[in-house]
mmCIF file of C-alpha atoms in Angstrom:
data_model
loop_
_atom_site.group_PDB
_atom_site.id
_atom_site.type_symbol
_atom_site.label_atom_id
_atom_site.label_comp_id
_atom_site.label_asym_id
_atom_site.label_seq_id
_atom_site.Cartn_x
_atom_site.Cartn_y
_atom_site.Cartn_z
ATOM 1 C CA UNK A 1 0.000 0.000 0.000
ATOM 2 C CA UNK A 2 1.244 3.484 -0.523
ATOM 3 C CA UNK A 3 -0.766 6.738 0.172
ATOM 4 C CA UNK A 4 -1.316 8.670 -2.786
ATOM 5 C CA UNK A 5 1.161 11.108 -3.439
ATOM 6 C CA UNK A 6 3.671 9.542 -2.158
ATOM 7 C CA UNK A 7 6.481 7.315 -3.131
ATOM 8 C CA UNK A 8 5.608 3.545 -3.377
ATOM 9 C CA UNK A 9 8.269 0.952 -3.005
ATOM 10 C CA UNK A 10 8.134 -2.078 -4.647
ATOM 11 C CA UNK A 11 10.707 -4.817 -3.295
ATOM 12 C CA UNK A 12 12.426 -7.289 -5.474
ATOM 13 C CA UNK A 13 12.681 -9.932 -2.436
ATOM 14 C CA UNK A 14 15.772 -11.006 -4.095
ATOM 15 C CA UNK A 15 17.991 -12.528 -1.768
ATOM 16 C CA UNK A 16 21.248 -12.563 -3.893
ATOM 17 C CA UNK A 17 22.939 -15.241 -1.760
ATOM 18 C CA UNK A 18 26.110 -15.483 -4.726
ATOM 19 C CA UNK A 19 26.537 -11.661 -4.196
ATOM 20 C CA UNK A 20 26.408 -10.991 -7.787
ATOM 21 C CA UNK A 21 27.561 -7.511 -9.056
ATOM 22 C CA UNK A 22 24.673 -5.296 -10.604
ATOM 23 C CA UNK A 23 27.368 -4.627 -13.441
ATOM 24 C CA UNK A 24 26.415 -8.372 -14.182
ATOM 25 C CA UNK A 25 23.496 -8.187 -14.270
ATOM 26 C CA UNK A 26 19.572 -7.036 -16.248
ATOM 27 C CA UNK A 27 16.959 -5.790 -13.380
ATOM 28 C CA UNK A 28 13.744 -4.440 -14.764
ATOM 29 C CA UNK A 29 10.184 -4.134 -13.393
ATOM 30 C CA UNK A 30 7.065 -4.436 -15.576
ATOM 31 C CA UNK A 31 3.616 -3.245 -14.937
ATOM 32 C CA UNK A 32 0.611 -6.183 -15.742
ATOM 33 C CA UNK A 33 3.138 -7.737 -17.740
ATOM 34 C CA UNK A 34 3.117 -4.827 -20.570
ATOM 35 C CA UNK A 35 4.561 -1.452 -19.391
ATOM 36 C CA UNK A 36 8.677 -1.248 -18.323
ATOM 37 C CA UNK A 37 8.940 0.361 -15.458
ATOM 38 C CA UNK A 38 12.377 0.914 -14.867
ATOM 39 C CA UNK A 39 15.421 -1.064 -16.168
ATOM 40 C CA UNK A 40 19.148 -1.522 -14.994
ATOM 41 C CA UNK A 41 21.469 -2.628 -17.742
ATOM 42 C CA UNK A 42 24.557 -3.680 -16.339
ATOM 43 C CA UNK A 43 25.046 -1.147 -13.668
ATOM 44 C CA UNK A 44 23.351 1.471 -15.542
ATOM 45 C CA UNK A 45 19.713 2.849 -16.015
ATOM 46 C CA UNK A 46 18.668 2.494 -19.473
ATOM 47 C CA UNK A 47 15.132 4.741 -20.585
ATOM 48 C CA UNK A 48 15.197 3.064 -24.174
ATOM 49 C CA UNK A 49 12.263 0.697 -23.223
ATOM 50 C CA UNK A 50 10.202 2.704 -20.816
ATOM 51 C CA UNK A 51 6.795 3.462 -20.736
ATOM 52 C CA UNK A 52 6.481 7.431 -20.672
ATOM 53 C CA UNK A 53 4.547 7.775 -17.496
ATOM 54 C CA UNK A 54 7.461 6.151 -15.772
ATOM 55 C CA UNK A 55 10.370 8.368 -16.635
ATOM 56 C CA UNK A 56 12.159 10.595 -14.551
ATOM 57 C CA UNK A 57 9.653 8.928 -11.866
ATOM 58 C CA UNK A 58 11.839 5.982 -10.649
ATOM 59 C CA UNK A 59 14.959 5.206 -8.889
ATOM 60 C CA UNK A 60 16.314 2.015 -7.865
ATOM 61 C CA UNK A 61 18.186 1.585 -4.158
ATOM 62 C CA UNK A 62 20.702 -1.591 -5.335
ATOM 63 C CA UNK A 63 21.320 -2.347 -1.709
ATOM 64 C CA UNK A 64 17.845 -3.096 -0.874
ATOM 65 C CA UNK A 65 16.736 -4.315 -4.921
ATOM 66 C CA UNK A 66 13.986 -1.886 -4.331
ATOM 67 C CA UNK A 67 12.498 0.322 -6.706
ATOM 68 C CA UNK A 68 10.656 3.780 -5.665
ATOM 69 C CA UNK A 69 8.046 4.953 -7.823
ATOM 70 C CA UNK A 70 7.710 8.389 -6.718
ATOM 71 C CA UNK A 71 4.496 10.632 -6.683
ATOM 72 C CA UNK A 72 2.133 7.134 -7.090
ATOM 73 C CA UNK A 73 -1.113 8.096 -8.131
ATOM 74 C CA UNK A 74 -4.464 5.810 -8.362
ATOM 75 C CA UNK A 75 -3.887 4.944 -12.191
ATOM 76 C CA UNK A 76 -0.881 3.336 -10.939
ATOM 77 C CA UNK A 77 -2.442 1.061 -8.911
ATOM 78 C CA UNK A 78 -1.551 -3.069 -10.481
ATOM 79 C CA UNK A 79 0.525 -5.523 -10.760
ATOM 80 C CA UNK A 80 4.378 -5.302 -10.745
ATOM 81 C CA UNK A 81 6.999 -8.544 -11.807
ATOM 82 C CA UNK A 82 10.605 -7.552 -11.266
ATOM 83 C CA UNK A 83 12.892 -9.845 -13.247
ATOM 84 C CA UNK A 84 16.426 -10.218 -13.217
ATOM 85 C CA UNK A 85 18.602 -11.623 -15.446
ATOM 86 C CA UNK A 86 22.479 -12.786 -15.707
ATOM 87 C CA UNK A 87 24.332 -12.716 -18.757
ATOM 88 C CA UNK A 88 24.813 -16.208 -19.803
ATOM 89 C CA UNK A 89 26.610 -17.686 -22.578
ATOM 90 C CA UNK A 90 23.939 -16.772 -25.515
ATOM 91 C CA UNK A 91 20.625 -15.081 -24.238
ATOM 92 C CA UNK A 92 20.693 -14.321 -20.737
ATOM 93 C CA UNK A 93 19.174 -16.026 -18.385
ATOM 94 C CA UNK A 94 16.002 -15.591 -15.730
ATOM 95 C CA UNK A 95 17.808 -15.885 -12.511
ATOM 96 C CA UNK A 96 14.828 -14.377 -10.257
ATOM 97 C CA UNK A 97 11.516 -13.123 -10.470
ATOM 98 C CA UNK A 98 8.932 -11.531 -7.963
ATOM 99 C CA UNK A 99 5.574 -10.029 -8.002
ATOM 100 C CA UNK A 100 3.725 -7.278 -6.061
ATOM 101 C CA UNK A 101 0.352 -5.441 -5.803
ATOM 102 C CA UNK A 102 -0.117 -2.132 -5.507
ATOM 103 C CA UNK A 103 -2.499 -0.357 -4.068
ATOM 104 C CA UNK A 104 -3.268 3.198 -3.355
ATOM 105 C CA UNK A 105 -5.011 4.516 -0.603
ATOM 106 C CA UNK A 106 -6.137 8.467 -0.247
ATOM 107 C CA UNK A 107 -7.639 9.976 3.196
ATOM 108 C CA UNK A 108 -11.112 10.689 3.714
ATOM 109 C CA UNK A 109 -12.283 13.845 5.604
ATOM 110 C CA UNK A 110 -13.519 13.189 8.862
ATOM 111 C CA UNK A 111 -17.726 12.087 7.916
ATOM 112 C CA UNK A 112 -19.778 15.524 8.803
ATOM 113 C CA UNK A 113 -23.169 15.749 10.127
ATOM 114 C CA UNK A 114 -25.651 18.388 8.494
ATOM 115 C CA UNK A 115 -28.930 19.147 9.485
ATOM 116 C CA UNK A 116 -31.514 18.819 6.367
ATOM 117 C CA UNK A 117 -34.258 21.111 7.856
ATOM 118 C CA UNK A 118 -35.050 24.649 8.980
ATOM 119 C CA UNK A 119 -37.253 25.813 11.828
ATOM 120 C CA UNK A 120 -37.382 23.874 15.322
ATOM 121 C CA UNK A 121 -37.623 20.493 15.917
ATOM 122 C CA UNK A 122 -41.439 19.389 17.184
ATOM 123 C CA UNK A 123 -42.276 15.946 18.760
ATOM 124 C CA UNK A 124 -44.037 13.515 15.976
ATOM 125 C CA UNK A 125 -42.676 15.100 13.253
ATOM 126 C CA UNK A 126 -39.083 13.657 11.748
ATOM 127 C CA UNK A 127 -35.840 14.459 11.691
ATOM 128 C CA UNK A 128 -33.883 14.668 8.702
ATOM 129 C CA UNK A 129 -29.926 14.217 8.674
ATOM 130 C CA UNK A 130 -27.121 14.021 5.707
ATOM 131 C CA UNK A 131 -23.830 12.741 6.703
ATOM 132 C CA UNK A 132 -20.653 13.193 4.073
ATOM 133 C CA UNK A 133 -17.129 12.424 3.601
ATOM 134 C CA UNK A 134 -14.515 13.393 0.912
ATOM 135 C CA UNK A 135 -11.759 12.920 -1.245
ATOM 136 C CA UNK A 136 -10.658 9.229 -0.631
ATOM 137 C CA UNK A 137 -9.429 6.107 -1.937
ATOM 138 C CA UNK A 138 -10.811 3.189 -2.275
ATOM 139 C CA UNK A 139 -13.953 2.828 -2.480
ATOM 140 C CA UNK A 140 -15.777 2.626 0.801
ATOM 141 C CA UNK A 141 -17.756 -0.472 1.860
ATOM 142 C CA UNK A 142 -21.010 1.459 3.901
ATOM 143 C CA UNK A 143 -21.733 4.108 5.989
ATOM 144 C CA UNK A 144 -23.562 3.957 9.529
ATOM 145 C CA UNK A 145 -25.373 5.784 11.710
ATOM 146 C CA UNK A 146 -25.584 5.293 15.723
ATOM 147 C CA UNK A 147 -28.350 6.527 17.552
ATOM 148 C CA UNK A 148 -27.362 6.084 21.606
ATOM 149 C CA UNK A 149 -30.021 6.675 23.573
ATOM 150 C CA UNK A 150 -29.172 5.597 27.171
ATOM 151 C CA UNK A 151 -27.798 3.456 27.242
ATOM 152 C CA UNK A 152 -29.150 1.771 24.268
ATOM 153 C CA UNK A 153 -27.033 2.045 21.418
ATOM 154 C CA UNK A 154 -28.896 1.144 17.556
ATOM 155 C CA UNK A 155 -27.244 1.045 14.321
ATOM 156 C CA UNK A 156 -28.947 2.243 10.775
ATOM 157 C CA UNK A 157 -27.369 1.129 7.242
ATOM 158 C CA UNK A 158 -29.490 3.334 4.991
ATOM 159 C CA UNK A 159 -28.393 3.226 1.437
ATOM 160 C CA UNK A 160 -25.326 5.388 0.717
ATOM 161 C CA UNK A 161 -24.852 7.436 -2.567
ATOM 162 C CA UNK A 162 -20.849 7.139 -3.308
ATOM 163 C CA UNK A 163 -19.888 8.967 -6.260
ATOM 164 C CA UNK A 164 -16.531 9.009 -8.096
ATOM 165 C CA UNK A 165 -14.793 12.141 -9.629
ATOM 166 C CA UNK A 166 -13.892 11.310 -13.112
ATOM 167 C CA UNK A 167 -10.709 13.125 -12.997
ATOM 168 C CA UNK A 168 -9.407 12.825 -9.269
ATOM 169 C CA UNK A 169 -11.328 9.314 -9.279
ATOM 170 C CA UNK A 170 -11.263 9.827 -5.786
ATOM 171 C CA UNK A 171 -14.939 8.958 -3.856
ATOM 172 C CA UNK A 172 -17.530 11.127 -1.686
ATOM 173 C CA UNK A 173 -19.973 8.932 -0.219
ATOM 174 C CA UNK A 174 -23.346 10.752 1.569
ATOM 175 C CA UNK A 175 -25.926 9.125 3.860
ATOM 176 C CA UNK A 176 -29.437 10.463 4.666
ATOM 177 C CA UNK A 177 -31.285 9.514 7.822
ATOM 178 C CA UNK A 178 -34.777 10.289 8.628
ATOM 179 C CA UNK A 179 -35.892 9.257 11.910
ATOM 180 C CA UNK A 180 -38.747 10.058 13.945
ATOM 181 C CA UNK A 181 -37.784 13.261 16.637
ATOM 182 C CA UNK A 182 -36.410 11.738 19.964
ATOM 183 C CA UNK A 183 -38.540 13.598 22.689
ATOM 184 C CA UNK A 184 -37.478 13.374 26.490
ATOM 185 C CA UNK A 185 -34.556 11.377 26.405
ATOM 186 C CA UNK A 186 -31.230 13.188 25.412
ATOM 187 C CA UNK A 187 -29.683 11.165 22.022
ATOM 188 C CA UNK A 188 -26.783 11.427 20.520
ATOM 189 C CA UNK A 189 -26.142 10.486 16.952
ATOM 190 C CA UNK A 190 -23.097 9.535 15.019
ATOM 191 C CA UNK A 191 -22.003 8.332 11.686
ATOM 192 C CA UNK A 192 -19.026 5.704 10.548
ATOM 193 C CA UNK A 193 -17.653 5.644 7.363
ATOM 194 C CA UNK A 194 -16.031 1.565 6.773
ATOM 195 C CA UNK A 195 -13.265 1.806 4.764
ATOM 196 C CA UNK A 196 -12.677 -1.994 5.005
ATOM 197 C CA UNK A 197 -10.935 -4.432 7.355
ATOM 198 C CA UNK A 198 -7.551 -3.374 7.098
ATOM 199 C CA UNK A 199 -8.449 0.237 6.890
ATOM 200 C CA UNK A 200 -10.592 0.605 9.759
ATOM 201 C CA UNK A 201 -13.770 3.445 10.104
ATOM 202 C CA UNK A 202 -13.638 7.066 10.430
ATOM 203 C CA UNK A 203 -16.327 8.810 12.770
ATOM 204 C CA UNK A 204 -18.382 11.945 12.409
ATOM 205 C CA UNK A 205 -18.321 14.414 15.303
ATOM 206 C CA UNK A 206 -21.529 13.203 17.726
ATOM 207 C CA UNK A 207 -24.892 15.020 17.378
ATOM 208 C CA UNK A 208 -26.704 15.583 20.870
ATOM 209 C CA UNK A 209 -30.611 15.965 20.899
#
């Protein structure tokens, strides 16, 4: 994972247990198997086979056979293969290969409570709520709202409109609630944005009624 924006790095995992000098050798990443990424010829960078995107946007640290893709954005998102090769007598020859996934991951704002109605709030009547969050990546799984009451907690999954900006393609994702007024017992409600197991949930400052 690499936050967008920032530079990515994308590990060879190559253990080079015959210590074999870079001068000996071919390193070059690909990009779902179509698009060179970066290449090392023999000790030196060579831009003859890259894809444009890629130059002047990659450097290689030969200590750690790890390249840095700097400035990753969300349309670089895939699959990488390094390969390396050693010159052999004839062609040269596959002597390692590895494979990574990249993904890209962009903040969301903090989700934001806004009230959908003028005038006061009367009992029996109901009260409408929009909650909204910004500028992130990927795409969120749901958002929530908890109404706490007591100490009663319940939790709504109304459906969420996400939209995606076609240029950005980062996501906003809104939720609407419309619930009947609380009356005599103080409530406080919140909303959670899911952004997925490994990414956790983000959570709206609490409204009290």
């Amino acid at each position: 994972k690499s936050f967008l924006n920032h530079t990515a790095y994308l590990s060879c995992y190559f253990p080079n247990s015959q210590k074999t000098d870079i001068k000996d050798l071919r390193v070059f990443w690909q990009k779902n198997s179509v698009e060179v990424v970066h290449e090392v010829y023999h000790g030196q960078e060579k831009h003859d086979n890259l894809s444009p995107k890629y130059i002047n946007r990659t450097k290689m640290d030969i200590d750690k056979w790890t390249l840095q893709l700097l400035n990753a954005g969300i349309v670089d998102e895939g699959h990488y293969t390094c390969i390396i090769q050693q010159k052999d007598k004839g062609s040269p020859k596959v002597i390692h290969t590895s494979e990574c996934l990249l993904h890209i991951v962009a903040n969301y704002s903090q989700p934001e409570i806004a009230w959908l109605h003028t005038g006061e709030l009367k009992p029996n009547e109901y009260l409408n709520l929009s909650c909204s969050s910004s500028g992130g990546y990927p795409k969120p799984k749901q958002m929530t709202w908890l109404i706490s009451q007591e100490n009663k907690t319940s939790r709504l999954t109304p459906h969420s409109n996400v939209s995606q900006d076609a240029v950005t393609k980062l996501y906003s994702v809104t939720s609407t609630l419309n619930i009947p007024v609380p009356t005599n017992t103080l409530t406080n409600i919140s909303c959670l944005l899911h952004l997925g197991e490994q990414l956790g949930s983000l959570v709206s400052v609490p409204l009290a009624i």
